[in-house]
Coordinates of C-alpha atoms and ligand atoms in Angstrom, one line a residue:
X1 CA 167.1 158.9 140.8
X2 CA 164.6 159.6 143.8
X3 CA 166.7 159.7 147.1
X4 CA 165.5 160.7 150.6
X5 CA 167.5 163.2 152.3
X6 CA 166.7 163.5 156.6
X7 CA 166.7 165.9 159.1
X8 CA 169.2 166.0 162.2
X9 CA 169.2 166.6 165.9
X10 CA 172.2 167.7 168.1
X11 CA 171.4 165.1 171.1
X12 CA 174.8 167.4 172.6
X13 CA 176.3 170.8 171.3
X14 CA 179.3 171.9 173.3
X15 CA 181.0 174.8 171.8
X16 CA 184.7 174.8 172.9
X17 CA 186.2 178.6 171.7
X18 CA 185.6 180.9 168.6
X19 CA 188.0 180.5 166.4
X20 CA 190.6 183.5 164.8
X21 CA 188.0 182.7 161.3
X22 CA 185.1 183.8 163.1
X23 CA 183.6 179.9 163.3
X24 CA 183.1 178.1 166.7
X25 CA 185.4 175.1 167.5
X26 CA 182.5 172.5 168.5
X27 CA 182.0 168.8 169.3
X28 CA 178.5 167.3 169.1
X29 CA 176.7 164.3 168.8
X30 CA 174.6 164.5 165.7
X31 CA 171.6 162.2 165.0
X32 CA 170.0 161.5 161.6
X33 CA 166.1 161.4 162.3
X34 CA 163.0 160.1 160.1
X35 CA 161.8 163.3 158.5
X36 CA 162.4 163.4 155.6
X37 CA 162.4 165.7 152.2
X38 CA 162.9 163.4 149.1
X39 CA 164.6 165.1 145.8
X40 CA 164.5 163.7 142.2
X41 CA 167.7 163.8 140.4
X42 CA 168.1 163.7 136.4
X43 CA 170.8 164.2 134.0
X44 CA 170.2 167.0 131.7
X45 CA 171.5 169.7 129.5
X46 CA 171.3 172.5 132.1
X47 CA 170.7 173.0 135.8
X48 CA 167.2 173.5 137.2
X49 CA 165.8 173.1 140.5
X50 CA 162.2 173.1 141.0
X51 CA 160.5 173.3 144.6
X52 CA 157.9 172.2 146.6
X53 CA 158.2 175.4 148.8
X54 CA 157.8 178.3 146.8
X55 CA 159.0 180.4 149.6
X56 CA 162.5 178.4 149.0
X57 CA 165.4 180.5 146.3
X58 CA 166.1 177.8 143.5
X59 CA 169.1 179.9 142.5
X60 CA 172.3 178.9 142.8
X61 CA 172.4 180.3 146.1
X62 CA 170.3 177.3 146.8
X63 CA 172.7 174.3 148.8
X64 CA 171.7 171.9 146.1
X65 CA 172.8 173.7 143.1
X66 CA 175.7 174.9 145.2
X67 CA 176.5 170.8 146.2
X68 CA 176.5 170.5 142.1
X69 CA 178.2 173.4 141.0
X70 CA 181.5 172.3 143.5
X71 CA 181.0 168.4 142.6
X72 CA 181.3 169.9 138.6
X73 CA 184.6 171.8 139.8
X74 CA 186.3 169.4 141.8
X75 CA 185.7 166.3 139.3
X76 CA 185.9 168.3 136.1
X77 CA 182.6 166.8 134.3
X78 CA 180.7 168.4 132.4
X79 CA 177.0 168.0 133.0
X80 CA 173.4 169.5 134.0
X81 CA 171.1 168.6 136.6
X82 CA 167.4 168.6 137.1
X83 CA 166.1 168.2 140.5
X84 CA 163.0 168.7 142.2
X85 CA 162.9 169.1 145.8
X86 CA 159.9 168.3 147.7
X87 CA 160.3 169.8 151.0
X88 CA 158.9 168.6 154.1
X89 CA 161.7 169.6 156.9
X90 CA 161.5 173.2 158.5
X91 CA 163.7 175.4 157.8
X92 CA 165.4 178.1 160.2
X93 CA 164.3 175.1 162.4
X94 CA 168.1 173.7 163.3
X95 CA 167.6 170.4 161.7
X96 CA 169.9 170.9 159.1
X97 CA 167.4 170.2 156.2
X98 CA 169.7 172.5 153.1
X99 CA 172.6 170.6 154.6
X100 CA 171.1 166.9 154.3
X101 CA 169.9 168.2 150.7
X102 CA 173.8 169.3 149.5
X103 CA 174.9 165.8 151.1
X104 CA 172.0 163.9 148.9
X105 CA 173.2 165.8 146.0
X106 CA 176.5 165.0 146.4
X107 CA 175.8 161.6 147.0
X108 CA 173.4 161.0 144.0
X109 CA 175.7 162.8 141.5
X110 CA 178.5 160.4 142.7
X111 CA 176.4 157.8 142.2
X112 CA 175.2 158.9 138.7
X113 CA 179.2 159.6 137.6
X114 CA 180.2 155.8 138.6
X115 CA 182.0 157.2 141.8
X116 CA 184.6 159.3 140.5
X117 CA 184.9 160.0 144.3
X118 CA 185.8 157.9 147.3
X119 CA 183.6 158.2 150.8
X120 CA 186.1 160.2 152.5
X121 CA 186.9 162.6 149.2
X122 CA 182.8 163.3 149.4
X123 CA 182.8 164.5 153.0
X124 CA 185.9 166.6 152.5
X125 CA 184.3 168.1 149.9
X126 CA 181.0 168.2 152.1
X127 CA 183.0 170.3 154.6
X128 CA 183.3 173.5 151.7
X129 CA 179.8 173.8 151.3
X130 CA 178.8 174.2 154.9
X131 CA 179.6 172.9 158.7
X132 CA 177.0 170.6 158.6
X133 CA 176.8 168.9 155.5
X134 CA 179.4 166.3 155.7
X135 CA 177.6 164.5 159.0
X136 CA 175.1 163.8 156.5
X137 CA 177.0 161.4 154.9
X138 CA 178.2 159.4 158.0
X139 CA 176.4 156.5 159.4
X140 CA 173.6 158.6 160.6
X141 CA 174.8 158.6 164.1
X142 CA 178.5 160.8 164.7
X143 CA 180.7 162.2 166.7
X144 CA 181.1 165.8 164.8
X145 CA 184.3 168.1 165.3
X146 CA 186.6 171.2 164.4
X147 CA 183.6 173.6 162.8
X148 CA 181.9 170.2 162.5
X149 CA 182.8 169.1 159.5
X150 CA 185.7 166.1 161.1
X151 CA 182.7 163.2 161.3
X152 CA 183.1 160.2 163.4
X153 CA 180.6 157.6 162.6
X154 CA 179.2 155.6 165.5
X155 CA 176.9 153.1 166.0
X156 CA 173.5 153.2 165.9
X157 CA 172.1 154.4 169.6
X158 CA 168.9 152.2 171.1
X159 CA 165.7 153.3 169.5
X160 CA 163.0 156.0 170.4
X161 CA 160.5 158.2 169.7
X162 CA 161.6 161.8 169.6
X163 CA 159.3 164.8 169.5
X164 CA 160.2 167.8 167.0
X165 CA 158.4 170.9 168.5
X166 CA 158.9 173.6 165.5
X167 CA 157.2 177.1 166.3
X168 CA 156.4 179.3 163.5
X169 CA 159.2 182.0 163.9
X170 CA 162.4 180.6 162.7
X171 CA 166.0 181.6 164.0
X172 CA 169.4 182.2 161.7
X173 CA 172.6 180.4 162.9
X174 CA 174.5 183.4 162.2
X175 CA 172.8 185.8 164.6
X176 CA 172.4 183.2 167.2
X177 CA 176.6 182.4 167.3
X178 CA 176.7 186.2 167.2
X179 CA 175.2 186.6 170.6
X180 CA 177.6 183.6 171.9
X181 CA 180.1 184.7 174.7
X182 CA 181.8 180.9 174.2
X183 CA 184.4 182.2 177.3
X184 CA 181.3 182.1 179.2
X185 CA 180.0 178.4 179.0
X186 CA 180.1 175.5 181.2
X187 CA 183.2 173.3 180.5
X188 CA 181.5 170.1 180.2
X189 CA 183.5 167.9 178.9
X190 CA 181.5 166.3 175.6
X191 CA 183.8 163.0 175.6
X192 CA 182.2 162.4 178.9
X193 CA 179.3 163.2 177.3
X194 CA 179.8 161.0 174.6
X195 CA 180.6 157.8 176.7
X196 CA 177.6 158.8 178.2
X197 CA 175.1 158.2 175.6
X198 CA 177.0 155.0 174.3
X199 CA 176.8 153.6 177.5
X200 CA 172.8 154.3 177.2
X201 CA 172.7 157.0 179.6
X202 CA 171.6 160.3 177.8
X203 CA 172.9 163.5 178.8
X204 CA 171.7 166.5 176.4
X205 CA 172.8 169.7 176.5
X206 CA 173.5 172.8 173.8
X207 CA 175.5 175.6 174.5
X208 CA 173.8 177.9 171.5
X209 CA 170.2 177.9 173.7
X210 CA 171.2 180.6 175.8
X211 CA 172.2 182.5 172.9
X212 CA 169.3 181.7 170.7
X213 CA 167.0 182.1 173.6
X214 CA 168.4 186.1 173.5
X215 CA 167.8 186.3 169.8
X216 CA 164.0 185.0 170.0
X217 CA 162.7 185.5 173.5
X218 CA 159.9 183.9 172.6
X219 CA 161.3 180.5 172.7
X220 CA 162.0 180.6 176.7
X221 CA 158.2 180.5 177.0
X222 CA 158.1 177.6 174.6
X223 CA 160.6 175.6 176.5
X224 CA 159.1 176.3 179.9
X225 CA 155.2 175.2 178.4
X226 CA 157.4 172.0 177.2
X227 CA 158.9 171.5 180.3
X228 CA 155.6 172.1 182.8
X229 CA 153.8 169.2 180.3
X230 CA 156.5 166.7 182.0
X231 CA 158.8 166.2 179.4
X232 CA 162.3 165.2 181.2
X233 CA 164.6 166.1 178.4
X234 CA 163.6 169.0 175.8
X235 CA 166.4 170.8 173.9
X236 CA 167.1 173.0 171.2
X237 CA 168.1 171.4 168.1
X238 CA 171.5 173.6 166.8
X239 CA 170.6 177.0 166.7
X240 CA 166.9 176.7 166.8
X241 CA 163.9 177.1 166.3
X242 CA 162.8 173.7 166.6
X243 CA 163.0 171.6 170.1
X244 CA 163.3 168.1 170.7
X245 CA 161.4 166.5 173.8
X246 CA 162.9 162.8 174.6
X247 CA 161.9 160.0 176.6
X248 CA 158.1 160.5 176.8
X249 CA 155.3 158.7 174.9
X250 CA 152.9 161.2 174.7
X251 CA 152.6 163.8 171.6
X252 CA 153.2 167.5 173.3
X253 CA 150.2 169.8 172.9
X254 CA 151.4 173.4 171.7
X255 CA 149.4 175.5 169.8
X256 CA 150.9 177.3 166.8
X257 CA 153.6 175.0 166.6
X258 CA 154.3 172.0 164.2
X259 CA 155.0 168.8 165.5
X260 CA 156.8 165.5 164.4
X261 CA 157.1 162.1 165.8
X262 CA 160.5 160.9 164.9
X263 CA 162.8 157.8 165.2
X264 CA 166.4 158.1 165.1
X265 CA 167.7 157.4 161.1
X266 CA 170.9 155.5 160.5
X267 CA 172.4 153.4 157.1
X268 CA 174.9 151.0 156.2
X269 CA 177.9 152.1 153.9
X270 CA 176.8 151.7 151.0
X271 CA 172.9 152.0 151.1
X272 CA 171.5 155.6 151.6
X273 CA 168.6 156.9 153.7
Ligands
C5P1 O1 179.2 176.6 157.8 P1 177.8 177.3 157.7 O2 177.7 178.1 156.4 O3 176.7 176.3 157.9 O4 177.7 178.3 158.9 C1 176.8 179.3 159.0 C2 177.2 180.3 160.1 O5 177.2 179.7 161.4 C3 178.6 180.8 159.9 O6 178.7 181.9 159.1 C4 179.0 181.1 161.4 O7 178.4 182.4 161.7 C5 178.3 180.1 162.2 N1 179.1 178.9 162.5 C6 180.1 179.1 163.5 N2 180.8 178.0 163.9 C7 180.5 176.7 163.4 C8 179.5 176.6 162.4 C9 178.8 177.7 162.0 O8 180.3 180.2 164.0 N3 181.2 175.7 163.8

């Protein structure tokens, strides 16, 4: 089974308080967009994950194999998996590429047990391999809570053409909340926020770029060369690397960085990406 597993922007990250676990309290608007890695699922005797990307573990530290190994526990079945994973989305980039890839795998091994699990049994499971993961199996456009695993489907938002901006250096979501003084931030209010964008009037923010901007300095100057090319809206996806410019047509013009034209992703309930 060949599925397609995307990429996601935070069009708002507001990060409420840290919490006494050590993870941030969030609420964000998450966006599925059309980039895209796609992995090959089989049934097999044993796990084994093969990679595009040789720079990528295929251990079980690996999301995937993790996504597998907690689908075996919590259904009790007794199987292998072959996948291979052909990599296309950055990583260290913010766009939650191992997180889409633990939501695919949940999905297809579901899909290959004749749905021993409901929708809403998969996403709480989605919430113990990571904060992320479970968005990926909303709609494709959600309202994202708590450490961001509580998803809100929405909607689909009117279409556009988004531009990724991924420099080489990458950052790690650890060391990026680690710098985060969250008693320090601007108490926008993200329902506000929200209304905002479903009323069609975009308001992005993300409370990590100051932080991640003090782990990798480098991506101030990025940001400004973005911003001095006339984009009106360019933002940090997550925790970085990557940027996202909205709103204009034209393809930025950075050297040393990789760059994707991207539409917003969404599917219906039971079709995936
Ligand atoms: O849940 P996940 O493994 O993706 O989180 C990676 C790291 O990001 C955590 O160890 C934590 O440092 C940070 N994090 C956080 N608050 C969140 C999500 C992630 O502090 N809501």
């Amino acid at each position: 089974m060949k599925l397609r597993s995307p990429a996601k922007i935070n069009l708002f990250l507001r990060i409420l308080r840290r919490r006494p676990d050590g993870y941030h309290e969030l609420a964000s608007l998450f966006q599925a967009i059309s980039l895209f890695d796609t992995l090959d699922f089989t049934l097999a005797e044993r796990d084994q994950l093969t990679c595009s990307d040789p720079t990528l573990p295929t251990d079980s530290s690996n999301l995937v194999l993790k996504a597998a190994n907690l689908f075996r526990r919590k259904t009790g079945l007794n199987f292998g998996l072959h996948v291979h994973l052909d990599k296309k989305i950055p990583h260290q980039a913010g766009l939650g590429g191992g997180s889409g890839n633990a939501a695919t795998t949940l999905w297809a091994l579901n899909q290959l047990h004749n749905y021993p699990a409901n929708p809403e049994t998969l996403v709480q499971w989605a919430g113990e391999i990571g904060s992320d993961v479970a968005f990926f199996l909303s709609s494709g456009t959600a309202y994202c809570t708590g450490r961001g695993e509580i998803v809100q489907s929405l909607q689909p938002l009117h279409p556009q053409t988004i531009w990724i901006v991924k420099p080489s250096q990458g950052t790690s979501t650890p060391a990026v909340y680690g710098r985060l003084d969250a008693t320090r931030l601007p108490q926008r209010d993200p329902e506000l926020a929200l209304n905002q964008f479903l009323a069609g009037s975009p308001c992005y923010f993300n409370d990590l770029e100051e932080a991640a901007l003090l782990v990798t300095p480098k991506l101030a100057a990025l940001k400004s060369h973005l911003m001095s090319q006339g984009y009106p809206d360019v933002m940090l996806s997550g925790s970085g690397s990557s940027f996202f410019c909205a709103g204009a047509a034209m393809r930025p013009v950075i050297p040393g960085c990789e760059i994707y034209a991207v539409e917003f992703a969404n599917r219906t309930s039971d079709n995936w990406y």
